[in-house]
Coordinates of C-alpha atoms and ligand atoms in Angstrom, one line a residue:
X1 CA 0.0 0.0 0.0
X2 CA 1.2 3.6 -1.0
X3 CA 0.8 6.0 1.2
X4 CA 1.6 9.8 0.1
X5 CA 1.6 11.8 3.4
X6 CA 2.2 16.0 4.2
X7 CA 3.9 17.2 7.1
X8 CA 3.2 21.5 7.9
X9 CA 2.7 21.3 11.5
X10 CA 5.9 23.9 12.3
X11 CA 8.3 25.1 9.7
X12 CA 9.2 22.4 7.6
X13 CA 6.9 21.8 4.3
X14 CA 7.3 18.0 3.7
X15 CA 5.6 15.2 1.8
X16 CA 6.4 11.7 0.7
X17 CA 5.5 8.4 -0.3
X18 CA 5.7 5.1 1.5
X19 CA 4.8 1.5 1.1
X20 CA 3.4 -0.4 3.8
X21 CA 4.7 2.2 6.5
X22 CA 8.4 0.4 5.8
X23 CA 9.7 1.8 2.7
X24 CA 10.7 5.4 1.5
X25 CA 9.8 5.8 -2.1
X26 CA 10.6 9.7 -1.7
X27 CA 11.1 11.9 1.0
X28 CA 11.0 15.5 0.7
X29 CA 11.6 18.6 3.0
X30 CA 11.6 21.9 2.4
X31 CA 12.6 23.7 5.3
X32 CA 11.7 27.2 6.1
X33 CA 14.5 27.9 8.2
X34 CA 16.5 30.7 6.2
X35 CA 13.0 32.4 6.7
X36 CA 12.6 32.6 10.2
X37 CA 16.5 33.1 11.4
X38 CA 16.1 36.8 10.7
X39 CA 13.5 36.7 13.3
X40 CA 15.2 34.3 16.2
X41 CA 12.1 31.9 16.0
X42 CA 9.3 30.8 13.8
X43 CA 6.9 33.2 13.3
X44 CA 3.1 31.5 13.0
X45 CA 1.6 33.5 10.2
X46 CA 4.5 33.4 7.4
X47 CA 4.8 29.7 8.3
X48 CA 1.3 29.7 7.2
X49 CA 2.1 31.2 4.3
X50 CA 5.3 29.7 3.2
X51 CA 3.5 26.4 3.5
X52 CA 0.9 27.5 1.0
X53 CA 3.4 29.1 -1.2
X54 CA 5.4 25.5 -1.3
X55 CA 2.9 22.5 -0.5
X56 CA 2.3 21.8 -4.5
X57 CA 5.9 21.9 -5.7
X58 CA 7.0 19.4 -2.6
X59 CA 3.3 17.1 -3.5
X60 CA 4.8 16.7 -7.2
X61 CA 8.6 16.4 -6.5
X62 CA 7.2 13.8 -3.6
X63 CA 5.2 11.9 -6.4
X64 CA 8.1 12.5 -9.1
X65 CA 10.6 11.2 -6.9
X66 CA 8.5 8.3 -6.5
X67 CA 7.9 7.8 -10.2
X68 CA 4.5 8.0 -9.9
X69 CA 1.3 10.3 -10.3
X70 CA -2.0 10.4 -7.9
X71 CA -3.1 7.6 -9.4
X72 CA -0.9 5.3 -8.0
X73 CA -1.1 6.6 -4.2
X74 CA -3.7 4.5 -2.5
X75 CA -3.9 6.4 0.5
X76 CA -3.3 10.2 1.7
X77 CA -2.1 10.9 5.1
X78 CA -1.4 14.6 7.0
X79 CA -0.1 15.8 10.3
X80 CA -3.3 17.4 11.9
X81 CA -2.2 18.3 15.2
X82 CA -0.4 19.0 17.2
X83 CA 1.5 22.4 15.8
X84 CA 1.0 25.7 14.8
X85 CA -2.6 25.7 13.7
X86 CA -2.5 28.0 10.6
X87 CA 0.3 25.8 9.8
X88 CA -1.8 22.5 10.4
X89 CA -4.7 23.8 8.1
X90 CA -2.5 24.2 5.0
X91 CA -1.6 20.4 5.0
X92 CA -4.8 19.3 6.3
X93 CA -6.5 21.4 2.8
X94 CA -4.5 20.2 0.7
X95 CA -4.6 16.1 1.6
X96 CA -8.0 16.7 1.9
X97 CA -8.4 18.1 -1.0
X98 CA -6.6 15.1 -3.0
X99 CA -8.3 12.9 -0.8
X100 CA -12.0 14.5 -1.8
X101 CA -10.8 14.5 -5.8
X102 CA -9.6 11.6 -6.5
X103 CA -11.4 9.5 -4.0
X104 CA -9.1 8.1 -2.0
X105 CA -9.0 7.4 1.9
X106 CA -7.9 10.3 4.0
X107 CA -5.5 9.8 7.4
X108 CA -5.1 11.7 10.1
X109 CA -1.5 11.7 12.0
X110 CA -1.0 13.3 15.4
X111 CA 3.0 14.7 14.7
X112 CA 4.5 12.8 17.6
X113 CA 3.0 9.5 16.9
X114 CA 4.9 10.2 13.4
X115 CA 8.1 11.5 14.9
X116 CA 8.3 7.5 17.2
X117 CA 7.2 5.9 13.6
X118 CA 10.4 7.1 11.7
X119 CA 12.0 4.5 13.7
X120 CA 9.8 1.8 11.7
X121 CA 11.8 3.3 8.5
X122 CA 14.9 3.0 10.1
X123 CA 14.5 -0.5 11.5
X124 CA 12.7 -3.1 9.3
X125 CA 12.8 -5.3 12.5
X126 CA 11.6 -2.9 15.3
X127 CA 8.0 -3.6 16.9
X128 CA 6.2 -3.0 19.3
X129 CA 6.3 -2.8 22.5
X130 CA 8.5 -0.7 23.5
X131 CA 9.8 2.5 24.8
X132 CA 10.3 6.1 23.1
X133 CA 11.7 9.5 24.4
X134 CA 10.1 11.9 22.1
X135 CA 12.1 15.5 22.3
X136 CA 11.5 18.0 19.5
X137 CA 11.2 21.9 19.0
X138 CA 7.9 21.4 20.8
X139 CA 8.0 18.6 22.7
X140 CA 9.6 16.1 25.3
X141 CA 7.6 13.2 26.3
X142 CA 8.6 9.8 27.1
X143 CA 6.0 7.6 26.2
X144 CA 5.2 3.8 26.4
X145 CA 4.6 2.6 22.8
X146 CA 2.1 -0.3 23.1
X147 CA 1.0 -0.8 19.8
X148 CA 1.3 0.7 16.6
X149 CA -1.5 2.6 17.3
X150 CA -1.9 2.3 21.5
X151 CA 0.5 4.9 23.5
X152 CA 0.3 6.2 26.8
X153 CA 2.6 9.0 28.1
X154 CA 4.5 8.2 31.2
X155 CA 6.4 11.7 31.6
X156 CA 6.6 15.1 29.5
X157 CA 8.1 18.8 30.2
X158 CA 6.3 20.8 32.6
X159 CA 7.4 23.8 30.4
X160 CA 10.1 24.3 27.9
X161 CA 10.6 21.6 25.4
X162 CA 14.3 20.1 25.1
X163 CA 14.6 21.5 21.9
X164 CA 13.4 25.1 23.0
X165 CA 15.7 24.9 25.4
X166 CA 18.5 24.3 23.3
X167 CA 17.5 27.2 20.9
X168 CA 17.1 29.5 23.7
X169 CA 20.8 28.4 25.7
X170 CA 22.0 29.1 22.3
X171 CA 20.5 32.6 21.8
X172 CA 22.0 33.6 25.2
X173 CA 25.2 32.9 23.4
X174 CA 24.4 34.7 20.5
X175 CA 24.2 31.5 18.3
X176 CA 21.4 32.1 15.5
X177 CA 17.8 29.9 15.6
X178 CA 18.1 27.2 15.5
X179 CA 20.7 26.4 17.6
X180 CA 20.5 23.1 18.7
X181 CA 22.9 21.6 16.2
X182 CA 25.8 24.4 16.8
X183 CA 25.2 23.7 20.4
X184 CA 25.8 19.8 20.2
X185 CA 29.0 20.9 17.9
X186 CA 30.3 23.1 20.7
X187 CA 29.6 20.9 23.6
X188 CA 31.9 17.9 22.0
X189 CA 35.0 21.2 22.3
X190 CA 34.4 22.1 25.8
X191 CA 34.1 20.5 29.3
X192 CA 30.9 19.3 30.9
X193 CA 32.0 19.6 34.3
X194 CA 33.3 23.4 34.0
X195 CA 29.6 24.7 35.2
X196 CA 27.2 23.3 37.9
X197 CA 23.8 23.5 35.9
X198 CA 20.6 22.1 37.5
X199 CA 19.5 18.9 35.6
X200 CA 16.7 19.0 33.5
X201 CA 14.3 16.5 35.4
X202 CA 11.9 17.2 38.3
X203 CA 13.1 16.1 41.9
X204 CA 9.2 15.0 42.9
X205 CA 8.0 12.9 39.9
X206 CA 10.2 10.2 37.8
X207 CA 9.6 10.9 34.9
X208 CA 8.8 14.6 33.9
X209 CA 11.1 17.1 32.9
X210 CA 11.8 20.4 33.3
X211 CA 14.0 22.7 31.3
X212 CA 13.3 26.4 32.7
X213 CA 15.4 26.3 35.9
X214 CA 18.3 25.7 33.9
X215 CA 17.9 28.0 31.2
X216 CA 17.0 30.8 33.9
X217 CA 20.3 29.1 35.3
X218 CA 22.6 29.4 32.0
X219 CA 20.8 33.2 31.8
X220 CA 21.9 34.4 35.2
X221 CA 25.5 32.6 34.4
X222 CA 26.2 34.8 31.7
X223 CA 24.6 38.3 32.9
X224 CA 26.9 37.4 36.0
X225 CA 30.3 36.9 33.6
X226 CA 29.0 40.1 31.5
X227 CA 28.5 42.2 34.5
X228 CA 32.1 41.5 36.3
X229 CA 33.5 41.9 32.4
X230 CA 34.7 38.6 33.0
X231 CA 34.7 36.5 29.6
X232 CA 32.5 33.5 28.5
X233 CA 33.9 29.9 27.1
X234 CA 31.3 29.3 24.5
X235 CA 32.2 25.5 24.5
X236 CA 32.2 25.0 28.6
X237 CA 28.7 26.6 28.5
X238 CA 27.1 24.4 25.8
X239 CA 28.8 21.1 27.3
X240 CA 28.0 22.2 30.8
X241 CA 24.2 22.5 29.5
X242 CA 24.7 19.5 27.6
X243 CA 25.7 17.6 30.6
X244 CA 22.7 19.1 32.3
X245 CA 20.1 18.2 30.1
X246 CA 21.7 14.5 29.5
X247 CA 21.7 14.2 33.5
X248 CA 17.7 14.8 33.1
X249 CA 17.3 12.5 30.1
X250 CA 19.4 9.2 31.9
X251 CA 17.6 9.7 35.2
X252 CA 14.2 9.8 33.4
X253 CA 15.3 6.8 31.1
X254 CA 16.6 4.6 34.0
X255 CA 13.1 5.3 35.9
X256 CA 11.5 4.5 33.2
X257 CA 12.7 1.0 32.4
X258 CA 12.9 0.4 36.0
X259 CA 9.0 0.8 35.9
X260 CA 8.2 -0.5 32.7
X261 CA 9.9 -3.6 31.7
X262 CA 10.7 -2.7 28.3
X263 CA 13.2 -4.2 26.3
X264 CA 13.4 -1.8 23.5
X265 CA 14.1 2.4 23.6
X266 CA 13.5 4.7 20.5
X267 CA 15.3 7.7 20.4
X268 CA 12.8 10.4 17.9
X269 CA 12.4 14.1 17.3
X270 CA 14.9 17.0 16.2
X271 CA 16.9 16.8 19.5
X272 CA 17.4 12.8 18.8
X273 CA 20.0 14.1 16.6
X274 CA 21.9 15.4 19.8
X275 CA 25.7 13.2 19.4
X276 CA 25.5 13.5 23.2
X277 CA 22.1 12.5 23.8
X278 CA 22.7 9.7 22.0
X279 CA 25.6 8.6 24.1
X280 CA 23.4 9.3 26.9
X281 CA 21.0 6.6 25.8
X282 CA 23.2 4.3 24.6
X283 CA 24.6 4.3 28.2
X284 CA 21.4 3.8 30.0
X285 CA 20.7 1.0 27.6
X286 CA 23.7 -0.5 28.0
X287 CA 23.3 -0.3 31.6
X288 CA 19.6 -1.8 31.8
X289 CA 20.4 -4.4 29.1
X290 CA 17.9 -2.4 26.3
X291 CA 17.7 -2.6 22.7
X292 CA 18.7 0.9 21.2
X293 CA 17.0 2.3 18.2
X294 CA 18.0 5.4 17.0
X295 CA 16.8 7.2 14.2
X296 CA 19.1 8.5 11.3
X297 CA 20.1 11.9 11.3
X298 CA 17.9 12.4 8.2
X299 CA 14.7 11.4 10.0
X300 CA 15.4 13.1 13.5
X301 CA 13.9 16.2 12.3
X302 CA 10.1 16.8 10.9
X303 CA 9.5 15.1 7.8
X304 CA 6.7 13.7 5.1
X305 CA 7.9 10.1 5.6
X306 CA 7.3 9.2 9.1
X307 CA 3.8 10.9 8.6
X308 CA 2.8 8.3 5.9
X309 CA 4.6 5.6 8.2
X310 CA 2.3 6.1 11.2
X311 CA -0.5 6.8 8.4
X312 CA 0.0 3.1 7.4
X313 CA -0.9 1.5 11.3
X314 CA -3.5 4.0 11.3
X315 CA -5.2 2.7 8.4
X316 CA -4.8 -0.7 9.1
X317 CA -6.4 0.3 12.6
X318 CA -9.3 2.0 10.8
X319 CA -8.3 5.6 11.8
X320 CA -9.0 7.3 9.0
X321 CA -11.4 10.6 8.3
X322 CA -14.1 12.1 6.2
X323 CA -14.2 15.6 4.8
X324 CA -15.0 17.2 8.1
X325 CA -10.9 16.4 8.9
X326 CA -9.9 19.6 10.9
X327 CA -6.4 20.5 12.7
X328 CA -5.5 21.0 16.5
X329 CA -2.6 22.5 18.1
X330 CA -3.0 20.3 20.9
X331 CA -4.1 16.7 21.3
X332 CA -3.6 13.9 23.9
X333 CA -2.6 10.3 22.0
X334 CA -5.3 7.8 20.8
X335 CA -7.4 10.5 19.9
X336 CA -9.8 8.8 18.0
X337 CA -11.6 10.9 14.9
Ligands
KG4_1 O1 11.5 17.7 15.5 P1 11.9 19.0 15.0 O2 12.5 19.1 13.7 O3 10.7 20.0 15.0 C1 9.7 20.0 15.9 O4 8.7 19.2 15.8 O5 9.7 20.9 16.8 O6 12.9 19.6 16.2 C2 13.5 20.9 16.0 C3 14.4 21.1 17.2 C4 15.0 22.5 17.3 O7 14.7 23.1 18.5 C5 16.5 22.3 17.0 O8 17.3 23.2 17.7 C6 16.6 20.9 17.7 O9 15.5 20.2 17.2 N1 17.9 20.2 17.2 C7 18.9 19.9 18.0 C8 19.8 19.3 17.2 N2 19.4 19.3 15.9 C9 18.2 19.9 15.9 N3 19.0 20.0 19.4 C10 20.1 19.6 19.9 N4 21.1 19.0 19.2 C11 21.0 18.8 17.9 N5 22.0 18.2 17.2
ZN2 ZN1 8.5 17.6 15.0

């Protein structure tokens, strides 16, 4: 079964075509990020409106790449929440638009659910059960995958995302949005232990997170240097977070598994693309004798693919949609349409 499936839930305009949730026939990503930079962050409305600028040309290089036309798509699949809503409705439209022409059977994807299915592209072998740490520009939640359609969330942020966080240590430093990836570059130069930063998991619950106290921590760090004139290390900062951050992620992990059996962990979302976060979890998993699955670099950040991945169990579940298919910048999993 063909899937073709849009992704326009933030700033990245993506669609592409897979078979039976497993196998990329094209996978493309146009990203809106030299539009935004000039701004420090996305801004909703001209992600709106770069989406509907670009969502035709990525549909036909999408079916091009694929080496085939509409006709040959059994199946059309969006990401309809959660995200920036304008942003949402512009892929939402469009699939449903194809979906209403050429009569074929519409599918809703909630994003995260599609960031935990890239791993299904990447691992022809992976099934579930198992467990997934989810951590994106929007989101950190670990969650318990118990079917390809069945999820329950054990522990999420209480406020920042981890990969807010990372854009936001790196604007303290002057680094442009988005930052994460220069971050993960500096923290390999510098040393983790040069700056006591809070860890990024709450002391009263096992398995949330929480990223403010230290960014308010790497914030007052760096008025304090600039005020006594002294001068900043760049690298020491970004590890020392780094260090921080992977401190909350292994003590969330290690809770985890101790709670829930699990013999498998999936690493998704644009911060799964973190070198050091990856170490992180390959520790832990080492540690509790886990299975590691992590994603390619190539399908850490938002993309078309792992849309029509996730697509594919939700058809075979019966999840899919009529005309009335609306978007939502929030929604719990299992949301059932
Ligand atoms: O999943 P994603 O592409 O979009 C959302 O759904 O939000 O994640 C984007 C986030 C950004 O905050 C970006 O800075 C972060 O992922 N990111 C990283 C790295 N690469 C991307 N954060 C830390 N280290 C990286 N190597
Ligand atoms: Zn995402």
């Amino acid at each position: 079964m063909k899937i073709l499936a849009f992704e326009s839930s933030c700033d990245e305009t993506a669609a592409a075509v897979v078979e039976d949730g497993r196998r990329i026939l094209s996978d493309v990503v146009l990203s809106q990020i030299d539009i935004h930079h000039r701004y420090g962050g996305v801004v909703p409305e001209i992600a709106s409106r770069a989406h509907t600028e670009a969502i035709c040309t990525v549909c036909e290089k999408a079916l091009a790449d694929a080496g085939l036309t509409l006709d040959g798509i059994d199946a059309i699949g969006v990401t309809n929440r959660p995200g920036l809503i304008g942003a949402l409705l512009v892929g939402v439209n469009f699939a449903k638009s194809l979906a209403f022409a050429k009569k074929k059977p519409l599918i809703p994807v909630n994003h995260i659910e599609g960031h935990i299915a890239a791993a299904y592209l990447a691992h022809p072998d992976l099934e579930p059960p198992f467990l997934a740490m989810v951590m994106s520009g929007g989101h950190t939640s670990l969650v318990e995958v118990q079917g390809y359609t069945a999820f329950s969330l054990i522990g999420a942020t209480r406020d920042d995302a981890a990969g807010e966080a990372f854009d936001k240590a790196a604007r303290v430093l002057g680094i442009g949005y988005p930052g994460g990836k220069e971050m993960d570059r500096l923290a390999s130069l510098g040393n983790g232990d040069a700056i006591p930063f809070p860890a990024a998991a709450i002391r009263d619950h096992d398995f949330d997170f929480t990223f403010s106290g230290l960014k308010t921590a790497v914030i007052n760090y760096v008025h304090n240097k600039k005020q006594l004139g002294e001068e900043i290390c760049p690298e020491d900062l970004a590890a020392s977070f780094t260090k921080a951050v992977c401190r909350g992620i292994a003590s969330r992990l290690e809770n985890a598994f101790d709670a829930y059996p699990h013999k498998k962990l999936v690493l998704a979302g644009g911060v799964a693309a973190n070198s050091h976060i990856r170490k992180t979890a390959e520790a832990v998993c080492e540690k509790k004798g886990v299975a590691l699955y992590l994603p390619p670099l190539s399908l850490c950040g938002d993309n078309g693919a792992m849309i029509a991945a996730q697509a594919y169990y939700n058809y075979k579940a019966g999840m899919t949609a009529d005309e009335s298919l609306n978007a939502f910048a929030t929604s719990p999993f299992n949301f059932k349409f």
